[in-house]
PDB file of C-alpha atoms and ligand atoms in Angstrom:
ATOM      1  CA  MET A   1      53.239 108.034 140.984  1.00  0.00           C
ATOM      2  CA  SER A   2      53.018 110.796 143.205  1.00  0.00           C
ATOM      3  CA  LEU A   3      52.560 114.223 142.040  1.00  0.00           C
ATOM      4  CA  THR A   4      56.019 115.504 143.222  1.00  0.00           C
ATOM      5  CA  THR A   5      57.579 112.251 141.587  1.00  0.00           C
ATOM      6  CA  ALA A   6      55.777 113.048 138.127  1.00  0.00           C
ATOM      7  CA  LYS A   7      56.884 116.381 138.213  1.00  0.00           C
ATOM      8  CA  PHE A   8      60.490 115.123 138.888  1.00  0.00           C
ATOM      9  CA  VAL A   9      60.449 112.816 135.996  1.00  0.00           C
ATOM     10  CA  ARG A  10      58.865 115.475 133.607  1.00  0.00           C
ATOM     11  CA  THR A  11      61.805 118.017 134.695  1.00  0.00           C
ATOM     12  CA  ALA A  12      64.390 115.132 134.245  1.00  0.00           C
ATOM     13  CA  ILE A  13      63.014 114.235 130.561  1.00  0.00           C
ATOM     14  CA  LEU A  14      62.968 117.893 129.790  1.00  0.00           C
ATOM     15  CA  ALA A  15      66.795 118.237 130.831  1.00  0.00           C
ATOM     16  CA  LEU A  16      67.767 115.404 128.777  1.00  0.00           C
ATOM     17  CA  THR A  17      65.984 116.412 125.942  1.00  0.00           C
ATOM     18  CA  THR A  18      67.512 119.732 126.158  1.00  0.00           C
ATOM     19  CA  ALA A  19      70.875 118.305 126.776  1.00  0.00           C
ATOM     20  CA  THR A  20      70.704 115.826 123.649  1.00  0.00           C
ATOM     21  CA  LEU A  21      69.515 118.648 121.330  1.00  0.00           C
ATOM     22  CA  SER A  22      72.387 121.253 122.537  1.00  0.00           C
ATOM     23  CA  LEU A  23      74.953 118.020 121.595  1.00  0.00           C
ATOM     24  CA  ALA A  24      73.321 117.395 118.260  1.00  0.00           C
ATOM     25  CA  VAL A  25      73.753 121.216 117.786  1.00  0.00           C
ATOM     26  CA  VAL A  26      77.465 121.186 118.945  1.00  0.00           C
ATOM     27  CA  ALA A  27      78.097 118.069 116.676  1.00  0.00           C
ATOM     28  CA  ALA A  28      76.416 119.867 113.291  1.00  0.00           C
ATOM     29  CA  ASP A  29      78.633 122.813 113.977  1.00  0.00           C
ATOM     30  CA  ALA A  30      81.793 121.052 114.483  1.00  0.00           C
ATOM     31  CA  PRO A  31      84.303 121.823 112.026  1.00  0.00           C
ATOM     32  CA  LYS A  32      85.698 119.153 110.185  1.00  0.00           C
ATOM     33  CA  SER A  33      89.149 118.374 110.941  1.00  0.00           C
ATOM     34  CA  LEU A  34      92.002 118.696 108.589  1.00  0.00           C
ATOM     35  CA  TYR A  35      92.639 115.039 108.221  1.00  0.00           C
ATOM     36  CA  ASP A  36      88.512 114.565 107.247  1.00  0.00           C
ATOM     37  CA  ARG A  37      88.809 117.574 104.566  1.00  0.00           C
ATOM     38  CA  LEU A  38      91.965 116.202 103.339  1.00  0.00           C
ATOM     39  CA  GLY A  39      90.179 113.024 102.351  1.00  0.00           C
ATOM     40  CA  GLY A  40      91.145 110.772 105.333  1.00  0.00           C
ATOM     41  CA  LYS A  41      93.740 107.803 104.987  1.00  0.00           C
ATOM     42  CA  PRO A  42      93.506 107.022 101.442  1.00  0.00           C
ATOM     43  CA  ALA A  43      94.365 110.681 100.601  1.00  0.00           C
ATOM     44  CA  LEU A  44      97.345 110.770 102.944  1.00  0.00           C
ATOM     45  CA  ASN A  45      98.405 107.702 101.622  1.00  0.00           C
ATOM     46  CA  ALA A  46      98.168 109.020  98.269  1.00  0.00           C
ATOM     47  CA  VAL A  47      99.737 111.978  99.043  1.00  0.00           C
ATOM     48  CA  VAL A  48     102.971 110.495 101.017  1.00  0.00           C
ATOM     49  CA  GLY A  49     103.349 107.928  97.910  1.00  0.00           C
ATOM     50  CA  GLU A  50     103.951 110.861  95.491  1.00  0.00           C
ATOM     51  CA  LEU A  51     105.976 112.725  98.378  1.00  0.00           C
ATOM     52  CA  TRP A  52     108.176 109.719  97.984  1.00  0.00           C
ATOM     53  CA  THR A  53     108.234 109.730  94.509  1.00  0.00           C
ATOM     54  CA  GLN A  54     109.369 113.702  94.482  1.00  0.00           C
ATOM     55  CA  VAL A  55     111.830 112.963  97.336  1.00  0.00           C
ATOM     56  CA  ALA A  56     113.631 109.908  95.596  1.00  0.00           C
ATOM     57  CA  ALA A  57     114.091 112.287  92.525  1.00  0.00           C
ATOM     58  CA  ASP A  58     115.387 115.262  94.335  1.00  0.00           C
ATOM     59  CA  ALA A  59     119.134 115.221  94.228  1.00  0.00           C
ATOM     60  CA  ARG A  60     118.912 118.036  96.991  1.00  0.00           C
ATOM     61  CA  ILE A  61     117.767 115.499  99.547  1.00  0.00           C
ATOM     62  CA  ASN A  62     117.751 111.973  98.301  1.00  0.00           C
ATOM     63  CA  GLY A  63     120.997 110.615  99.921  1.00  0.00           C
ATOM     64  CA  ARG A  64     119.448 111.284 103.118  1.00  0.00           C
ATOM     65  CA  PHE A  65     117.128 108.451 102.379  1.00  0.00           C
ATOM     66  CA  ALA A  66     119.599 106.065 101.052  1.00  0.00           C
ATOM     67  CA  HIS A  67     118.933 103.496 103.728  1.00  0.00           C
ATOM     68  CA  THR A  68     115.378 104.397 104.139  1.00  0.00           C
ATOM     69  CA  LYS A  69     112.711 101.655 103.397  1.00  0.00           C
ATOM     70  CA  PRO A  70     109.914 103.483 102.084  1.00  0.00           C
ATOM     71  CA  GLU A  71     107.153 101.477 103.190  1.00  0.00           C
ATOM     72  CA  VAL A  72     108.073 101.508 106.731  1.00  0.00           C
ATOM     73  CA  PHE A  73     108.946 105.462 106.579  1.00  0.00           C
ATOM     74  CA  GLY A  74     105.869 105.966 104.333  1.00  0.00           C
ATOM     75  CA  ALA A  75     103.731 104.351 106.846  1.00  0.00           C
ATOM     76  CA  GLN A  76     105.177 106.289 110.173  1.00  0.00           C
ATOM     77  CA  LEU A  77     104.705 109.544 108.279  1.00  0.00           C
ATOM     78  CA  VAL A  78     101.265 108.665 107.276  1.00  0.00           C
ATOM     79  CA  ASP A  79     100.534 107.955 110.805  1.00  0.00           C
ATOM     80  CA  PHE A  80     102.160 111.145 112.240  1.00  0.00           C
ATOM     81  CA  LEU A  81     100.296 113.164 109.497  1.00  0.00           C
ATOM     82  CA  CYS A  82      97.134 111.410 110.538  1.00  0.00           C
ATOM     83  CA  VAL A  83      97.575 112.318 114.098  1.00  0.00           C
ATOM     84  CA  THR A  84      98.530 115.806 113.701  1.00  0.00           C
ATOM     85  CA  SER A  85      95.788 116.684 111.405  1.00  0.00           C
ATOM     86  CA  GLY A  86      93.182 115.374 113.898  1.00  0.00           C
ATOM     87  CA  GLY A  87      92.560 111.799 112.503  1.00  0.00           C
ATOM     88  CA  PRO A  88      91.831 108.884 114.490  1.00  0.00           C
ATOM     89  CA  CYS A  89      95.395 106.798 114.198  1.00  0.00           C
ATOM     90  CA  LYS A  90      98.229 105.779 116.375  1.00  0.00           C
ATOM     91  CA  TYR A  91     101.603 107.093 115.750  1.00  0.00           C
ATOM     92  CA  SER A  92     104.342 104.625 117.422  1.00  0.00           C
ATOM     93  CA  GLY A  93     107.548 106.566 115.963  1.00  0.00           C
ATOM     94  CA  ALA A  94     109.905 109.243 117.714  1.00  0.00           C
ATOM     95  CA  ASP A  95     109.013 112.673 118.242  1.00  0.00           C
ATOM     96  CA  MET A  96     110.335 114.927 115.331  1.00  0.00           C
ATOM     97  CA  LYS A  97     113.213 116.240 117.708  1.00  0.00           C
ATOM     98  CA  SER A  98     114.411 113.046 118.490  1.00  0.00           C
ATOM     99  CA  ALA A  99     113.651 111.325 114.779  1.00  0.00           C
ATOM    100  CA  HIS A 100     115.958 114.249 113.490  1.00  0.00           C
ATOM    101  CA  THR A 101     118.501 114.222 116.346  1.00  0.00           C
ATOM    102  CA  GLY A 102     122.166 113.708 114.897  1.00  0.00           C
ATOM    103  CA  MET A 103     121.216 114.294 111.055  1.00  0.00           C
ATOM    104  CA  LYS A 104     122.024 117.921 111.437  1.00  0.00           C
ATOM    105  CA  LEU A 105     119.724 118.754 108.529  1.00  0.00           C
ATOM    106  CA  SER A 106     119.950 122.290 107.003  1.00  0.00           C
ATOM    107  CA  GLU A 107     117.144 124.705 106.491  1.00  0.00           C
ATOM    108  CA  LEU A 108     117.702 124.367 102.969  1.00  0.00           C
ATOM    109  CA  GLU A 109     117.106 120.654 103.066  1.00  0.00           C
ATOM    110  CA  PHE A 110     113.985 121.535 105.111  1.00  0.00           C
ATOM    111  CA  ASN A 111     112.755 123.719 102.398  1.00  0.00           C
ATOM    112  CA  ALA A 112     113.496 121.038  99.794  1.00  0.00           C
ATOM    113  CA  LEU A 113     111.324 118.720 101.351  1.00  0.00           C
ATOM    114  CA  ALA A 114     108.481 121.625 101.799  1.00  0.00           C
ATOM    115  CA  GLU A 115     108.552 122.064  97.895  1.00  0.00           C
ATOM    116  CA  ASP A 116     108.217 118.356  97.269  1.00  0.00           C
ATOM    117  CA  THR A 117     105.581 118.136  99.508  1.00  0.00           C
ATOM    118  CA  VAL A 118     103.785 121.187  97.726  1.00  0.00           C
ATOM    119  CA  LYS A 119     104.479 119.114  94.592  1.00  0.00           C
ATOM    120  CA  ALA A 120     102.683 116.290  96.094  1.00  0.00           C
ATOM    121  CA  LEU A 121      99.709 118.237  97.205  1.00  0.00           C
ATOM    122  CA  ASP A 122      99.138 119.724  93.743  1.00  0.00           C
ATOM    123  CA  LYS A 123      99.448 116.437  92.033  1.00  0.00           C
ATOM    124  CA  PHE A 124      96.239 115.675  93.895  1.00  0.00           C
ATOM    125  CA  ASN A 125      94.677 119.310  93.697  1.00  0.00           C
ATOM    126  CA  VAL A 126      94.375 119.545  97.279  1.00  0.00           C
ATOM    127  CA  PRO A 127      92.625 122.853  97.832  1.00  0.00           C
ATOM    128  CA  ALA A 128      94.336 126.059  98.762  1.00  0.00           C
ATOM    129  CA  THR A 129      93.256 126.091 102.162  1.00  0.00           C
ATOM    130  CA  GLU A 130      93.865 122.772 103.191  1.00  0.00           C
ATOM    131  CA  LYS A 131      97.403 123.107 101.201  1.00  0.00           C
ATOM    132  CA  GLY A 132      97.968 126.061 103.535  1.00  0.00           C
ATOM    133  CA  GLU A 133      97.208 124.249 106.640  1.00  0.00           C
ATOM    134  CA  VAL A 134      99.541 121.122 105.942  1.00  0.00           C
ATOM    135  CA  MET A 135     102.717 123.764 105.233  1.00  0.00           C
ATOM    136  CA  THR A 136     101.874 125.583 108.398  1.00  0.00           C
ATOM    137  CA  LEU A 137     101.621 122.468 110.415  1.00  0.00           C
ATOM    138  CA  LEU A 138     105.196 121.376 108.809  1.00  0.00           C
ATOM    139  CA  GLY A 139     106.545 124.894 109.402  1.00  0.00           C
ATOM    140  CA  SER A 140     105.788 124.851 112.967  1.00  0.00           C
ATOM    141  CA  LEU A 141     107.931 121.715 113.262  1.00  0.00           C
ATOM    142  CA  LYS A 142     110.913 123.314 111.485  1.00  0.00           C
ATOM    143  CA  GLY A 143     112.760 124.016 114.754  1.00  0.00           C
ATOM    144  CA  ASP A 144     112.406 120.568 115.835  1.00  0.00           C
ATOM    145  CA  VAL A 145     113.655 119.164 112.607  1.00  0.00           C
ATOM    146  CA  ILE A 146     116.815 121.141 111.521  1.00  0.00           C
ATOM    147  CA  ASN A 147     120.228 121.702 113.329  1.00  0.00           C
ATOM    148  CA  ARG A 148     119.691 118.545 115.531  1.00  0.00           C
TER     149      ARG A 148
HETATM  150  C1  HEM B 201     108.413 118.872 109.079  1.00  0.00           C
HETATM  151  C2  HEM B 201     108.953 118.157 108.369  1.00  0.00           C
HETATM  152  C3  HEM B 201     109.170 116.863 108.707  1.00  0.00           C
HETATM  153  C4  HEM B 201     108.360 115.862 109.207  1.00  0.00           C
HETATM  154  C5  HEM B 201     106.785 115.930 109.548  1.00  0.00           C
HETATM  155  C6  HEM B 201     109.235 114.476 109.428  1.00  0.00           C
HETATM  156  C7  HEM B 201     108.810 112.954 109.738  1.00  0.00           C
HETATM  157  C8  HEM B 201     109.384 112.344 110.118  1.00  0.00           C
HETATM  158  C9  HEM B 201     108.747 110.944 110.849  1.00  0.00           C
HETATM  159  C10 HEM B 201     107.264 110.684 110.929  1.00  0.00           C
HETATM  160  C11 HEM B 201     109.873 110.255 110.870  1.00  0.00           C
HETATM  161  C12 HEM B 201     109.954 108.578 111.650  1.00  0.00           C
HETATM  162  C13 HEM B 201     110.193 108.609 112.534  1.00  0.00           C
HETATM  163  C14 HEM B 201     109.919 107.301 113.455  1.00  0.00           C
HETATM  164  O1  HEM B 201     110.030 106.533 112.515  1.00  0.00           O
HETATM  165  O2  HEM B 201     110.480 106.992 114.573  1.00  0.00           O
HETATM  166  C15 HEM B 201     111.053 110.532 110.253  1.00  0.00           C
HETATM  167  C16 HEM B 201     112.440 109.922 109.927  1.00  0.00           C
HETATM  168  C17 HEM B 201     113.178 110.814 109.151  1.00  0.00           C
HETATM  169  N1  HEM B 201     113.268 112.192 108.427  1.00  0.00           N
HETATM  170 FE1  HEM B 201     111.908 113.188 108.765  1.00  0.00          FE
HETATM  171  N2  HEM B 201     110.509 114.503 108.946  1.00  0.00           N
HETATM  172  C18 HEM B 201     110.664 116.020 108.498  1.00  0.00           C
HETATM  173  C19 HEM B 201     111.677 116.583 107.875  1.00  0.00           C
HETATM  174  C20 HEM B 201     112.758 115.879 107.420  1.00  0.00           C
HETATM  175  C21 HEM B 201     113.656 116.353 106.378  1.00  0.00           C
HETATM  176  C22 HEM B 201     114.051 117.912 106.019  1.00  0.00           C
HETATM  177  C23 HEM B 201     114.625 115.171 106.053  1.00  0.00           C
HETATM  178  C24 HEM B 201     115.700 115.291 105.049  1.00  0.00           C
HETATM  179  C25 HEM B 201     115.790 115.922 104.143  1.00  0.00           C
HETATM  180  C26 HEM B 201     114.416 114.054 106.808  1.00  0.00           C
HETATM  181  C27 HEM B 201     114.568 113.281 106.915  1.00  0.00           C
HETATM  182  C28 HEM B 201     114.405 111.969 107.677  1.00  0.00           C
HETATM  183  C29 HEM B 201     115.102 110.509 107.948  1.00  0.00           C
HETATM  184  C30 HEM B 201     116.365 110.373 106.941  1.00  0.00           C
HETATM  185  C31 HEM B 201     114.476 109.881 108.484  1.00  0.00           C
HETATM  186  C32 HEM B 201     114.696 108.381 109.111  1.00  0.00           C
HETATM  187  C33 HEM B 201     114.061 107.610 107.886  1.00  0.00           C
HETATM  188  C34 HEM B 201     114.419 105.975 108.336  1.00  0.00           C
HETATM  189  O3  HEM B 201     113.603 105.632 109.014  1.00  0.00           O
HETATM  190  O4  HEM B 201     115.105 105.620 107.856  1.00  0.00           O
HETATM  191  N3  HEM B 201     113.029 114.584 107.850  1.00  0.00           N
HETATM  192  N4  HEM B 201     110.788 111.929 109.890  1.00  0.00           N
END
């Protein structure tokens, strides 16, 4: 190996090592997604299952789901929440505007579902920070869901 080649190789190795080290630092510092902090897919399945129990008992809105198959809807909702909270899922359903167009949902109905969601999150003792993030996420979709 000539002297110039040896110098090049040394520089390349140094550059690679530095790059790898900075990547490791980024990975270590990366904040955990909401999905991970909630407990991943098993946690979402549990919360959505409990949400369904709450909704089915909620006379303010259960009529809306009279023809809904819980297992199909539940799976869609889990995938939707998984994707929107930063999880590694695929959501194949409609976007929130299209999914609720024609239903003419009211703000009262939206708030009822929000209350039921809080009950479901509380049942599994989801901490205040994550509960707040879930509710903010749902709240940000209100305009897409109601009065459509
Ligand atoms: C931010 C709040 C909400 C979210 C994230 C949400 C999410 C979803 C999702 C993911 C679907 C499935 C779409 C598909 O399969 O293509 C859906 C459908 C539906 N949503 Fe919502 N929704 C919200 C609010 C509401 C409210 C307030 C009501 C009524 C009280 C409601 C009633 C329904 C109904 C009846 C369906 C159709 C279910 C079926 O397939 O039979 N949604 N929603």
